XYZ file of C-alpha atoms in Angstrom:
396
model
C 25.184 -4.679 -9.628
C 25.190 -8.485 -9.770
C 22.096 -10.182 -11.153
C 21.607 -13.384 -9.173
C 18.095 -13.844 -10.537
C 17.714 -15.047 -14.074
C 13.905 -14.855 -14.147
C 11.526 -13.466 -11.522
C 7.749 -13.906 -11.807
C 5.171 -11.586 -10.243
C 1.541 -12.506 -9.612
C -0.838 -9.567 -9.074
C -4.529 -10.219 -9.679
C -6.015 -7.686 -7.275
C -5.600 -3.935 -7.765
C -2.245 -3.147 -6.126
C -0.786 -1.612 -9.270
C 1.510 0.745 -7.319
C 2.969 -2.101 -5.251
C 3.480 -4.115 -8.420
C 5.257 -1.160 -10.048
C 7.558 -0.633 -7.061
C 8.422 -4.337 -6.758
C 9.169 -4.775 -10.448
C 11.551 -1.808 -10.278
C 13.140 -3.143 -7.082
C 13.971 -6.395 -8.903
C 14.951 -4.989 -12.306
C 18.563 -4.156 -11.264
C 19.119 -7.718 -9.958
C 17.208 -9.743 -12.575
C 17.819 -10.605 -16.207
C 14.132 -11.113 -16.969
C 10.812 -10.409 -15.264
C 7.464 -11.998 -16.074
C 4.335 -10.267 -14.792
C 1.133 -12.284 -14.515
C -1.722 -9.866 -13.956
C -5.143 -8.590 -14.982
C -6.138 -5.981 -17.541
C -6.564 -3.252 -14.918
C -2.974 -3.429 -13.657
C -1.616 -3.661 -17.186
C -3.553 -0.535 -18.186
C -2.283 1.372 -15.146
C 1.316 0.440 -16.033
C 1.328 2.003 -19.508
C 4.067 4.525 -18.635
C 6.564 1.770 -17.789
C 5.223 -1.456 -19.300
C 7.385 -1.404 -22.456
C 10.647 -2.246 -20.675
C 12.279 -4.979 -22.821
C 13.205 -6.979 -19.711
C 9.533 -7.353 -18.754
C 7.187 -9.944 -20.279
C 3.477 -9.427 -19.608
C 0.940 -12.238 -19.384
C -2.493 -10.672 -18.970
C -5.421 -12.827 -17.919
C -8.775 -11.424 -18.970
C -10.769 -13.602 -16.552
C -10.269 -14.088 -12.821
C -8.429 -17.369 -12.471
C -7.535 -19.349 -9.358
C -3.904 -19.890 -8.411
C -3.983 -23.637 -9.066
C -5.254 -23.068 -12.606
C -2.666 -20.351 -13.248
C 0.200 -22.567 -12.148
C -1.030 -25.357 -14.430
C -1.691 -23.082 -17.380
C 1.702 -21.342 -17.237
C 3.867 -24.196 -16.048
C 6.128 -23.870 -19.077
C 7.050 -20.263 -18.228
C 7.238 -20.759 -14.472
C 9.473 -23.800 -14.423
C 12.438 -21.608 -15.439
C 11.845 -18.955 -12.757
C 14.156 -18.473 -9.790
C 11.419 -17.059 -7.583
C 7.717 -16.171 -7.672
C 6.578 -13.017 -5.866
C 2.864 -13.022 -5.004
C 2.105 -9.335 -4.420
C -1.451 -10.124 -3.291
C -3.139 -13.082 -1.655
C -4.195 -15.190 -4.678
C -7.484 -16.997 -5.183
C -7.661 -20.616 -4.030
C -10.604 -22.878 -3.288
C -11.378 -23.580 0.350
C -11.232 -27.330 -0.279
C -7.671 -27.192 -1.661
C -4.999 -27.895 0.948
C -1.860 -27.888 -1.176
C -0.375 -25.719 -3.908
C 2.759 -26.881 -5.723
C 5.061 -24.046 -6.735
C 7.820 -24.892 -9.270
C 10.337 -22.666 -7.422
C 10.553 -20.645 -4.194
C 7.497 -18.405 -3.693
C 7.314 -15.328 -1.460
C 3.959 -13.841 -0.459
C 3.389 -10.133 0.226
C 1.275 -9.583 3.344
C -0.867 -6.443 3.275
C -2.915 -7.112 6.426
C -1.361 -9.074 9.281
C -4.504 -9.570 11.349
C -6.469 -10.782 8.336
C -3.719 -13.196 7.302
C -2.569 -14.523 10.692
C -4.965 -13.349 13.377
C -7.848 -15.012 15.164
C -11.009 -13.250 14.052
C -12.390 -13.365 17.614
C -9.396 -11.291 18.754
C -9.144 -8.921 15.790
C -12.726 -8.420 14.568
C -14.007 -4.991 13.528
C -17.310 -3.594 14.800
C -18.173 -0.082 13.630
C -21.159 2.239 13.918
C -23.298 -0.087 11.801
C -22.653 -2.781 14.367
C -25.466 -5.104 13.330
C -24.156 -5.338 9.757
C -20.659 -6.012 11.054
C -21.972 -8.695 13.422
C -23.723 -10.455 10.534
C -20.503 -10.321 8.486
C -18.568 -11.753 11.422
C -21.011 -14.631 11.905
C -20.982 -15.394 8.199
C -17.172 -15.386 8.186
C -16.931 -17.764 11.143
C -19.434 -20.296 9.837
C -18.923 -20.122 6.094
C -15.487 -18.780 5.309
C -12.761 -18.834 7.940
C -9.181 -18.596 6.727
C -8.771 -21.991 5.078
C -7.814 -20.524 1.708
C -5.321 -18.146 3.335
C -3.678 -20.992 5.228
C -3.400 -23.005 2.028
C -1.164 -20.289 0.594
C 0.764 -19.672 3.814
C 1.514 -23.379 4.191
C 2.978 -23.562 0.698
C 5.111 -20.442 0.301
C 8.724 -20.308 1.379
C 8.586 -16.899 3.029
C 6.458 -13.802 3.505
C 7.232 -10.180 2.604
C 6.394 -7.247 4.877
C 6.702 -3.554 3.939
C 8.614 -2.202 6.949
C 10.797 -3.117 9.898
C 8.127 -1.908 12.297
C 5.522 -4.242 10.826
C 8.039 -7.098 10.924
C 8.659 -6.467 14.630
C 4.902 -6.386 15.275
C 4.478 -9.685 13.394
C 7.215 -11.449 15.377
C 5.923 -10.094 18.693
C 2.237 -10.771 18.029
C 2.140 -13.999 16.051
C 5.488 -15.812 16.473
C 4.691 -18.002 13.462
C 7.358 -20.713 13.226
C 6.779 -21.048 9.486
C 8.295 -17.611 8.921
C 10.998 -16.845 11.492
C 12.722 -14.278 9.219
C 10.191 -12.372 7.085
C 11.655 -10.413 4.190
C 11.268 -6.621 4.192
C 10.579 -5.011 0.825
C 8.959 -1.553 0.930
C 5.803 -0.802 -1.015
C 7.403 2.356 -2.325
C 10.474 3.758 -4.014
C 11.769 7.245 -4.583
C 11.170 8.086 -8.237
C 11.815 11.774 -8.755
C 11.754 15.024 -6.874
C 8.573 17.029 -7.010
C 9.110 20.761 -7.420
C 5.600 22.319 -7.390
C 4.851 25.233 -9.646
C 5.477 28.547 -7.955
C 2.151 30.350 -7.776
C -0.212 31.925 -5.297
C -2.029 28.685 -4.560
C -0.870 26.252 -1.870
C -1.923 22.768 -2.960
C -2.681 20.028 -0.423
C -3.611 16.446 -1.327
C -5.150 13.559 0.600
C -4.557 10.529 -1.673
C -6.804 7.479 -1.539
C -10.413 6.353 -1.639
C -12.729 8.434 0.521
C -14.144 6.594 3.526
C -14.270 7.265 7.256
C -12.964 3.728 7.833
C -9.476 4.861 6.765
C -9.262 8.634 7.349
C -10.554 11.114 9.898
C -12.156 13.733 7.668
C -13.879 15.436 10.622
C -10.460 16.216 12.112
C -9.296 17.412 8.692
C -12.318 19.715 8.435
C -11.635 21.227 11.863
C -7.952 21.782 11.017
C -8.760 23.494 7.711
C -11.185 25.844 9.462
C -8.381 26.857 11.822
C -5.909 27.333 8.955
C -8.325 29.529 7.001
C -8.794 31.745 10.056
C -5.029 32.357 10.320
C -3.806 32.856 6.738
C -4.789 34.727 3.592
C -2.923 32.218 1.400
C -5.077 30.652 -1.303
C -5.431 26.922 -0.594
C -6.510 24.159 -2.956
C -7.431 20.856 -1.248
C -7.793 17.683 -3.313
C -9.157 14.430 -1.953
C -7.479 12.276 -4.572
C -10.009 9.470 -4.800
C -13.710 8.754 -4.973
C -16.181 8.026 -2.146
C -16.131 4.295 -1.419
C -19.301 4.255 0.679
C -21.871 6.572 2.247
C -19.877 7.290 5.424
C -18.434 10.584 4.130
C -21.452 12.262 2.568
C -22.071 14.716 5.420
C -18.438 15.650 6.029
C -17.801 16.207 2.311
C -20.713 18.631 2.281
C -19.276 20.454 5.335
C -15.845 20.805 3.705
C -17.526 22.043 0.535
C -19.184 24.825 2.564
C -15.726 26.211 3.430
C -15.056 27.074 -0.208
C -14.549 30.729 -0.941
C -12.024 33.226 -2.251
C -9.129 31.579 -0.382
C -10.213 27.936 -0.382
C -11.022 25.539 -3.221
C -11.963 21.901 -2.741
C -12.284 18.960 -5.102
C -12.815 15.217 -5.042
C -13.759 12.662 -7.675
C -16.846 10.605 -8.385
C -15.053 8.060 -10.583
C -11.876 6.002 -10.309
C -8.802 8.230 -10.629
C -6.573 6.967 -13.427
C -2.898 6.577 -12.517
C -1.788 9.319 -14.936
C -4.230 11.813 -13.395
C -3.202 10.706 -9.906
C 0.472 11.325 -10.694
C -0.165 14.678 -12.387
C -1.996 16.023 -9.327
C 0.737 14.819 -6.974
C 3.381 16.445 -9.170
C 1.757 19.839 -8.537
C 1.228 19.365 -4.797
C 3.004 21.201 -1.992
C 2.181 18.694 0.759
C 0.443 15.367 1.341
C -2.006 15.149 4.225
C -2.563 11.755 5.848
C -5.334 12.168 8.459
C -5.331 8.429 9.112
C -7.552 6.636 11.563
C -5.555 4.615 14.073
C -7.601 1.535 13.236
C -9.126 0.530 9.923
C -10.865 -2.547 8.567
C -10.323 -5.223 5.980
C -13.368 -7.440 5.516
C -14.316 -8.438 9.097
C -10.855 -7.768 10.552
C -9.555 -4.750 12.427
C -6.132 -3.586 11.221
C -3.790 -1.047 12.862
C -2.064 1.456 10.610
C 1.725 1.330 10.826
C 1.700 -1.969 12.742
C -0.502 -4.570 11.068
C -1.005 -2.727 7.775
C 0.681 0.041 5.758
C -1.012 3.164 4.444
C -0.520 3.988 0.783
C -0.002 7.608 1.856
C 3.418 6.653 3.212
C 4.373 5.351 -0.232
C 3.107 8.573 -1.816
C 5.247 10.760 0.459
C 8.397 8.753 -0.272
C 7.753 8.182 -3.966
C 8.110 11.840 -4.896
C 9.805 13.196 -1.776
C 6.764 15.360 -1.048
C 6.537 16.702 2.513
C 3.808 14.950 4.461
C 1.806 15.432 7.638
C 0.997 12.176 9.420
C -0.436 11.145 12.828
C 1.862 11.090 15.829
C 1.357 7.344 16.351
C 2.512 6.351 12.848
C 6.107 4.955 12.789
C 7.711 6.604 9.761
C 11.119 5.255 8.579
C 13.966 7.040 10.353
C 15.799 7.514 7.035
C 12.933 9.715 5.811
C 12.032 11.517 9.039
C 12.963 14.855 7.438
C 10.030 14.428 5.050
C 7.243 14.538 7.641
C 5.714 16.511 10.457
C 3.394 14.794 12.904
C 0.180 15.903 14.592
C -1.848 14.844 17.636
C -5.136 16.710 17.061
C -6.815 19.338 14.884
C -4.817 22.177 16.467
C -1.421 20.599 15.803
C -2.527 19.514 12.315
C -3.419 23.114 11.496
C -0.075 24.292 12.901
C 1.787 21.791 10.716
C -0.088 22.989 7.622
C 0.677 26.616 8.481
C 4.351 25.702 8.952
C 4.568 24.425 5.381
C 2.595 27.384 4.025
C 4.924 29.854 5.701
C 8.176 28.027 4.948
C 7.199 26.617 1.539
C 10.126 24.155 1.694
C 9.450 21.488 -0.891
C 12.826 20.568 -2.291
C 14.997 18.022 -0.510
C 18.504 17.060 -1.479
C 18.553 14.030 -3.769
C 21.198 12.383 -1.573
C 18.781 12.461 1.365
C 16.404 10.187 -0.535
C 18.888 7.666 -1.958
C 17.974 5.115 0.722
C 14.544 4.784 -0.918
C 15.788 4.365 -4.505
C 15.179 0.976 -6.116
C 18.875 0.194 -6.499
C 19.425 0.620 -2.756
C 16.353 -1.495 -2.034
C 17.726 -4.105 -4.474
C 20.919 -4.432 -2.421
C 18.864 -5.066 0.707
C 16.763 -7.660 -1.134
C 19.928 -9.504 -2.167
C 21.213 -9.569 1.410
C 17.925 -11.005 2.632
C 17.807 -13.573 -0.171
C 21.261 -14.836 0.754
C 20.335 -14.958 4.439
C 16.874 -16.512 4.297
C 16.624 -18.536 1.089
C 16.065 -22.208 1.753
C 18.306 -24.701 -0.058
C 15.722 -27.481 0.207
C 14.760 -29.438 -2.892
C 11.080 -28.881 -2.118
C 9.524 -25.639 -1.029
C 6.799 -24.784 1.417
C 5.715 -25.948 4.834
C 3.807 -28.870 6.200
C 0.237 -27.931 6.992
């Protein structure tokens, strides 16, 4: 494959280590050199792939603003063909301009948070008074000045799916970005073939909070499954509780444990190696996603304004998944998932996989999600959308 990029730089100073991993591997086939600017956490989580000779790591031990990073590493960046910002970087609210030495593309994780009006997309949950205070504080003290500083100075934005791109164009019609680039947050790595034993292993990856997943529905579905099968089931919630919202439901699920049902979750951060090992032994991934979730004070809609990491997990290892009916899964991977509408249909989907135990898909079926195929699509978009201007960015 041609390598039109000499040097590509990635900036990741939040905790999206899996997105960083996928993007680096998407660009490796079409780049001669990659420089990753990141923090110690992401570097530690990349230990299984960080020693690639084409990758140079620059690890910042302290949280540094974007302006300072660009100044500090100007010598390395001036030779880059493109900068990929895989998270919204830190900028001061009083700064109105950022000068990139080359084209910069920004990954958008939450459309409403990045482009929406907070009065149209605010989130109010059960603790409504706390959420109202957060909303008032946001309006009067924060706003989206820092976000707009970045958006006004990048050449393009990156979205993870065609469906989210269509939602962006329909909802926001932002003239700064008429043709957003699509680069998925996932890639097919290798086929999972779970160990053949008496235990059927189900995993719900991700931090545990009712803001993102409907654990009450999951509990009801598991009760139904246990009443209809003698198969031994091991359920793992592959994350730790993020807040107090799940204390009661975790206790209820724990009460289901018995001869045919085992349940585990974690009280500490799950290291990437442990995360991968558990997935490698799993029969199915469960994604009991809420239709709406939150990011800061904003309401986000799964599959439309934001992407669930569970979708990446299903594709990454080709593990069968069960997802909500509303979630728009890529057509090319439709064979990987079954969908549910309620607890009854979720239990039926679980029983289907228990009874059929079909875990192995043909490698050719998953080629669309391999990094080299994604690389070809990146090249086509680069040729179509890349600006030839001498200066980059947009007028504020």
